[in-house]
Amino acid sequence: MKIKHYVFIAVVIFSLWVGWYFYNKAKNAKNLEPGIAGFKLKVQIRNVGDLILLFSDIASLSVPAEITVSIKNFSSSEYNVSQMKVDIFTESGQLLAGVDKPLSGSVKIIPADTTLIPIDYNLKLNALISLAQKASVNGSSGQEQAYNLLMNYVSSGKIGVNIVAKGFIVAEGIQINIDETILI
């Protein structure tokens, strides 16, 4: 009979410990701050050949790009991100790019640090042209507008328009939304 009491007490203590662990994880998840750390086109234009290669990509109706998601962890807890989805939209809500491939494994978020996660995208040409028009890029055709937009990016490093990143991350079973406007 005494063994049953000891087992019962051990189970209760273990259950309380597990509950306290998950309570602290959920409470500290408020200290995770996701955002967008960077945007870059994954093309380098060094000569005419690179430009021709870029426009062959544009002919396939997309331009490769990379967006870096940052997750700042202001808590003392470590988290594992098991799922992440961030889509990129124009300010008017038109889809500019979706994630090419899902997160291949979990990403460890270290306490009191910032973790950067690069994500590959293919920017849709029609949305890119819409951005060019919003940026008031002169050109008679969509291709000329896209060309001028890319030349602006090459010369200044910025396109000069806002994009909106919307999505979520799931860390330790807790979903945290991302909704951020960034100037590219």
Coordinates of C-alpha atoms in Angstrom, one line a residue:
M1 CA 0.0 0.0 0.0
K2 CA 2.8 2.4 0.7
I3 CA 4.3 1.8 -2.8
K4 CA 1.0 3.0 -4.3
H5 CA 1.2 6.2 -2.4
Y6 CA 4.8 6.8 -3.5
V7 CA 3.9 6.1 -7.1
F8 CA 0.9 8.4 -6.9
I9 CA 3.0 11.2 -5.3
A10 CA 5.7 10.8 -8.0
V11 CA 3.1 11.0 -10.8
V12 CA 1.6 14.1 -9.3
I13 CA 5.0 15.8 -8.9
F14 CA 6.0 14.8 -12.4
S15 CA 2.6 16.1 -13.8
L16 CA 3.1 19.4 -12.0
W17 CA 6.6 19.8 -13.3
V18 CA 5.5 19.1 -16.9
G19 CA 2.6 21.6 -16.5
W20 CA 5.0 24.2 -15.1
Y21 CA 7.4 23.6 -18.0
F22 CA 4.8 24.2 -20.7
Y23 CA 3.3 27.1 -18.8
N24 CA 6.7 28.9 -18.8
K25 CA 7.2 28.1 -22.5
A26 CA 3.8 29.6 -23.4
K27 CA 4.4 32.6 -21.1
N28 CA 7.9 33.2 -22.6
A29 CA 6.7 32.8 -26.2
K30 CA 5.4 36.4 -25.9
N31 CA 9.1 37.4 -25.9
L32 CA 9.7 36.0 -29.3
E33 CA 9.6 38.8 -31.9
P34 CA 9.6 37.7 -35.6
G35 CA 10.3 40.1 -38.4
I36 CA 11.9 40.6 -41.7
A37 CA 15.7 41.3 -41.7
G38 CA 16.4 41.5 -45.3
F39 CA 15.4 41.2 -49.0
K40 CA 17.6 40.6 -52.0
L41 CA 17.2 39.5 -55.5
K42 CA 19.2 36.4 -56.2
V43 CA 20.6 37.7 -59.4
Q44 CA 23.9 39.5 -60.0
I45 CA 24.1 41.7 -63.0
R46 CA 27.8 42.2 -63.9
N47 CA 27.5 42.1 -67.7
V48 CA 25.1 41.8 -70.6
G49 CA 25.2 38.0 -70.3
D50 CA 23.9 38.2 -66.7
L51 CA 21.1 40.6 -67.9
I52 CA 20.1 38.1 -70.7
L53 CA 20.1 35.3 -68.1
L54 CA 17.9 37.4 -65.9
F55 CA 15.4 38.1 -68.6
S56 CA 15.3 34.4 -69.5
D57 CA 14.2 34.0 -65.9
I58 CA 11.6 36.7 -66.3
A59 CA 10.4 34.9 -69.4
S60 CA 9.5 32.0 -67.1
L61 CA 7.3 34.5 -65.2
S62 CA 9.4 34.7 -62.0
V63 CA 12.6 36.2 -60.6
P64 CA 14.4 34.4 -57.8
A65 CA 14.7 36.3 -54.5
E66 CA 15.6 35.7 -50.9
I67 CA 14.0 37.1 -47.8
T68 CA 15.6 36.7 -44.4
V69 CA 13.2 36.2 -41.5
S70 CA 14.6 37.2 -38.1
I71 CA 13.3 35.8 -34.8
K72 CA 14.5 37.8 -31.8
N73 CA 14.3 35.8 -28.6
F74 CA 14.1 38.1 -25.5
S75 CA 13.4 35.2 -23.2
S76 CA 15.6 32.8 -21.3
S77 CA 14.0 29.8 -23.0
E78 CA 15.2 28.0 -26.0
Y79 CA 12.6 27.2 -28.7
N80 CA 12.5 25.0 -31.8
V81 CA 10.7 26.4 -34.8
S82 CA 9.0 23.4 -36.4
Q83 CA 6.9 25.2 -39.0
M84 CA 7.1 28.6 -40.8
K85 CA 5.1 30.1 -43.6
V86 CA 5.6 33.7 -44.8
D87 CA 4.1 35.0 -48.0
I88 CA 5.0 38.3 -49.6
F89 CA 2.3 40.6 -50.8
T90 CA 2.1 44.1 -52.4
E91 CA 0.5 46.8 -50.3
S92 CA -2.7 46.3 -52.3
G93 CA -2.8 42.6 -51.3
Q94 CA -1.7 41.0 -54.5
L95 CA 0.5 37.9 -53.9
L96 CA 4.1 38.7 -54.9
A97 CA 5.7 35.5 -53.8
G98 CA 5.0 32.4 -51.9
V99 CA 7.5 30.1 -50.1
D100 CA 9.1 27.7 -52.6
K101 CA 9.8 24.9 -50.2
P102 CA 8.7 24.3 -46.6
L103 CA 11.1 24.4 -43.6
S104 CA 13.2 21.2 -44.0
G105 CA 13.8 20.7 -40.3
S106 CA 13.4 22.4 -37.0
V107 CA 15.4 25.6 -36.3
K108 CA 16.7 26.2 -32.9
I109 CA 16.0 29.7 -31.4
I110 CA 18.7 30.5 -28.8
P111 CA 17.8 32.5 -25.7
A112 CA 18.7 36.2 -25.8
D113 CA 19.8 36.1 -29.4
T114 CA 18.5 36.8 -32.9
T115 CA 18.2 33.9 -35.3
L116 CA 18.1 34.5 -39.1
I117 CA 16.4 32.2 -41.5
P118 CA 16.8 32.8 -45.2
I119 CA 13.8 31.7 -47.4
D120 CA 13.9 31.4 -51.2
Y121 CA 11.1 32.8 -53.2
N122 CA 10.2 33.3 -56.9
L123 CA 8.8 36.8 -57.4
K124 CA 5.8 36.7 -59.8
L125 CA 6.4 38.8 -62.9
N126 CA 2.9 40.3 -63.0
A127 CA 3.2 41.4 -59.3
L128 CA 6.7 42.8 -60.1
I129 CA 5.3 44.8 -62.9
S130 CA 2.5 46.0 -60.5
L131 CA 5.3 47.1 -58.1
A132 CA 7.0 48.9 -61.0
Q133 CA 3.9 50.8 -61.8
K134 CA 3.4 51.7 -58.1
A135 CA 6.9 53.0 -58.0
S136 CA 6.1 55.3 -61.0
V137 CA 8.6 53.7 -63.2
N138 CA 8.2 55.1 -66.7
G139 CA 8.0 52.6 -69.6
S140 CA 5.6 51.8 -72.3
S141 CA 5.5 48.1 -71.8
G142 CA 5.5 45.8 -68.8
Q143 CA 8.9 44.4 -69.8
E144 CA 10.4 47.9 -69.9
Q145 CA 8.9 48.7 -66.5
A146 CA 10.3 45.5 -65.0
Y147 CA 13.7 46.3 -66.7
N148 CA 13.7 49.8 -65.2
L149 CA 12.7 48.5 -61.8
L150 CA 15.6 46.0 -61.8
M151 CA 18.0 48.7 -63.0
N152 CA 16.9 50.9 -60.1
Y153 CA 17.5 48.0 -57.8
V154 CA 21.0 47.4 -59.2
S155 CA 22.0 51.0 -59.0
S156 CA 20.6 51.9 -55.6
G157 CA 20.0 48.6 -53.9
K158 CA 16.3 49.5 -53.3
I159 CA 13.3 49.3 -55.5
G160 CA 11.5 52.0 -53.5
V161 CA 8.2 50.4 -52.7
N162 CA 6.7 48.7 -49.7
I163 CA 6.0 45.0 -49.5
V164 CA 4.0 43.2 -46.8
A165 CA 5.2 39.9 -45.3
K166 CA 2.4 37.9 -43.8
G167 CA 2.5 34.5 -42.2
F168 CA 3.3 32.6 -39.0
I169 CA 5.9 30.6 -37.2
V170 CA 5.2 27.7 -34.9
A171 CA 7.6 27.4 -32.0
E172 CA 7.1 24.6 -29.5
G173 CA 3.5 24.3 -30.6
I174 CA 2.8 28.0 -30.2
Q175 CA 1.8 29.9 -33.3
I176 CA 3.2 33.5 -33.6
N177 CA 1.9 35.6 -36.5
I178 CA 4.0 37.8 -38.8
D179 CA 2.5 40.9 -40.4
E180 CA 5.2 43.4 -41.3
T181 CA 5.6 46.1 -44.0
I182 CA 9.1 46.6 -45.3
L183 CA 10.7 49.0 -47.8
I184 CA 12.6 47.3 -50.6

